Phi, psi and omega in degrees: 000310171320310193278341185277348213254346167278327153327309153344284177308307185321299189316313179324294172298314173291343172246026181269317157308301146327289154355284196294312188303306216267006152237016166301117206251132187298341217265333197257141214239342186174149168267133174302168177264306172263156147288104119308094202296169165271017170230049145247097160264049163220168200263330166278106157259022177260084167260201196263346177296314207282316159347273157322313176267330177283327163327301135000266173319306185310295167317295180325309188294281189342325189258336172281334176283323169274016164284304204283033165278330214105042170239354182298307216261034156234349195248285229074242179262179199305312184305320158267014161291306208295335188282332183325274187283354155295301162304317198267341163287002179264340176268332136349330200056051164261350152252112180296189165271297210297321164318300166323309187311281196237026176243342182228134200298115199275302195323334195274313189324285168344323188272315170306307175330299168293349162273000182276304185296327182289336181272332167262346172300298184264010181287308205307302202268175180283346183261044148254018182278292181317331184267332182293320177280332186319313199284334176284330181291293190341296191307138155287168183274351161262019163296140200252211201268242170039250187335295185319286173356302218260315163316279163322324184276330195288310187295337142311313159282335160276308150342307173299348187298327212272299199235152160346127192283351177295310171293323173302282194344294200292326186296297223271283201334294196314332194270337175264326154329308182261358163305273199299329180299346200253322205283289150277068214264045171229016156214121177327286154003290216277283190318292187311316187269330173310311185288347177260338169262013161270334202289319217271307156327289159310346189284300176297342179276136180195042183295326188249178178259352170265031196245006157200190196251001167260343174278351176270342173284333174269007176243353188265346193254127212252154190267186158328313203279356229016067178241139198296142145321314185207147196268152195293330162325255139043296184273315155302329167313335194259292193312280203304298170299340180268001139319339169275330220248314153315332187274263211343295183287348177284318195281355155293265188278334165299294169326287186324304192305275207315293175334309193262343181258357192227000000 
């Protein structure tokens, strides 16, 4: 994660520009500094709810950086940390049943869910032996770590357009990991650093509103009119370059970081 954040940043900034170029509207003279609902009437909103869910959140992340210290075999796996704050936000009140209910998209879930089974589907069984030599075959045999490198993450960032980067990360990673041990099996290196600049490359596609679950949520929040704010169109005109532009920098400024953290 450390090794991700200058990128990150780097990434933050060109498209927060981007951002401002292709949607900034002349009409508009200032942004409120808060939202305000018509039933809030007090000015603290750092209430105990707010208080709570970040508190949450917070707990949440921690045990997602500390399992792999030697906590898998009391938590068990990542999914299961994420039930932590979903159950206390429902005993809590700080999530209602009905807000459970009917506020959160069950289809994406479902859908992440099933790249969770399909991605253990392909640890368990041989076709990640099969799909890793195909793919290894696929490559000449002098091709070099660089090039092998630049090939995955780019077959990596198309994929992830299509489908969820959650479901890709679980397919593609296990599978490019053993593509470069095979490829390169005389260097430690080449897998470790190939699998942190494809995960990052998957991170970044977002070319499509299915290529995450924040692209289907900006394209599902609806005007006054029930008209999209923004459109899928729209929205891709925008996604596909910075997604090229996201590869560059993973494939740059990432490589170096990596080169120096693995």
């Amino acid at each position: 994660m450390l090794g991700a954040m200058p990128s990150v940043l780097v990434l933050l900034g060109i498209e927060w520009a981007l951002m401002v170029f292709f949607f900034a509207k002349p009409d508009i003279d200032s942004v409120p500094d808060t939202l305000s609902t018509e039933d809030d009437d007090s000015k603290n909103h750092w209430t105990k709810k707010a208080r709570l869910t970040v508190a949450l959140s917070l707990l949440s992340v921690a045990l997602w950086c500390t399992l792999p210290l030697g906590l898998e075999g009391v938590l068990g796996k990542t999914s299961i940390v994420s039930l932590i704050p979903t159950v206390a936000f429902l005993v809590t009140g700080v999530l209602t049943l009905k807000e459970f209910q009917e506020s959160i998209p069950w289809n994406v879930l479902i859908l992440l869910m099933g790249g969770h089974v399909l991605g253990a589907a392909v640890k368990s069984s041989s076709l990640l032996v099969i799909a890793a030599d195909a793919l290894a075959a696929a490559l000449p045999a002098d091709v070099s770590q660089v090039a092998a490198m630049f090939v995955l993450c780019l077959f990596s960032a198309i994929v992830a357009t299509f489908i969820s980067h959650t479901v890709s990360a679980l397919i593609l990673l296990p599978i490019i990991q053993e593509v470069m041990t095979v490829l390169f099996p005389d260097s430690p290196l080449a897998p470790k650093l190939c699998v942190f600049l494809a995960g990052l490359a998957n991170s970044g596609a977002a070319g499509l509103p299915v290529s995450s679950f924040p692209n289907v949520a900006t394209t599902s929040v609806l005007n006054e009119e029930g008209e999209a704010y923004i459109s899928p169109s729209r929205l891709s005109a925008v996604g596909f370059p910075l997604s090229f532009l996201n590869l560059f920098v993973s494939f740059t400024l990432a490589s170096i970081i990596g080169y120096l953290i693995f």
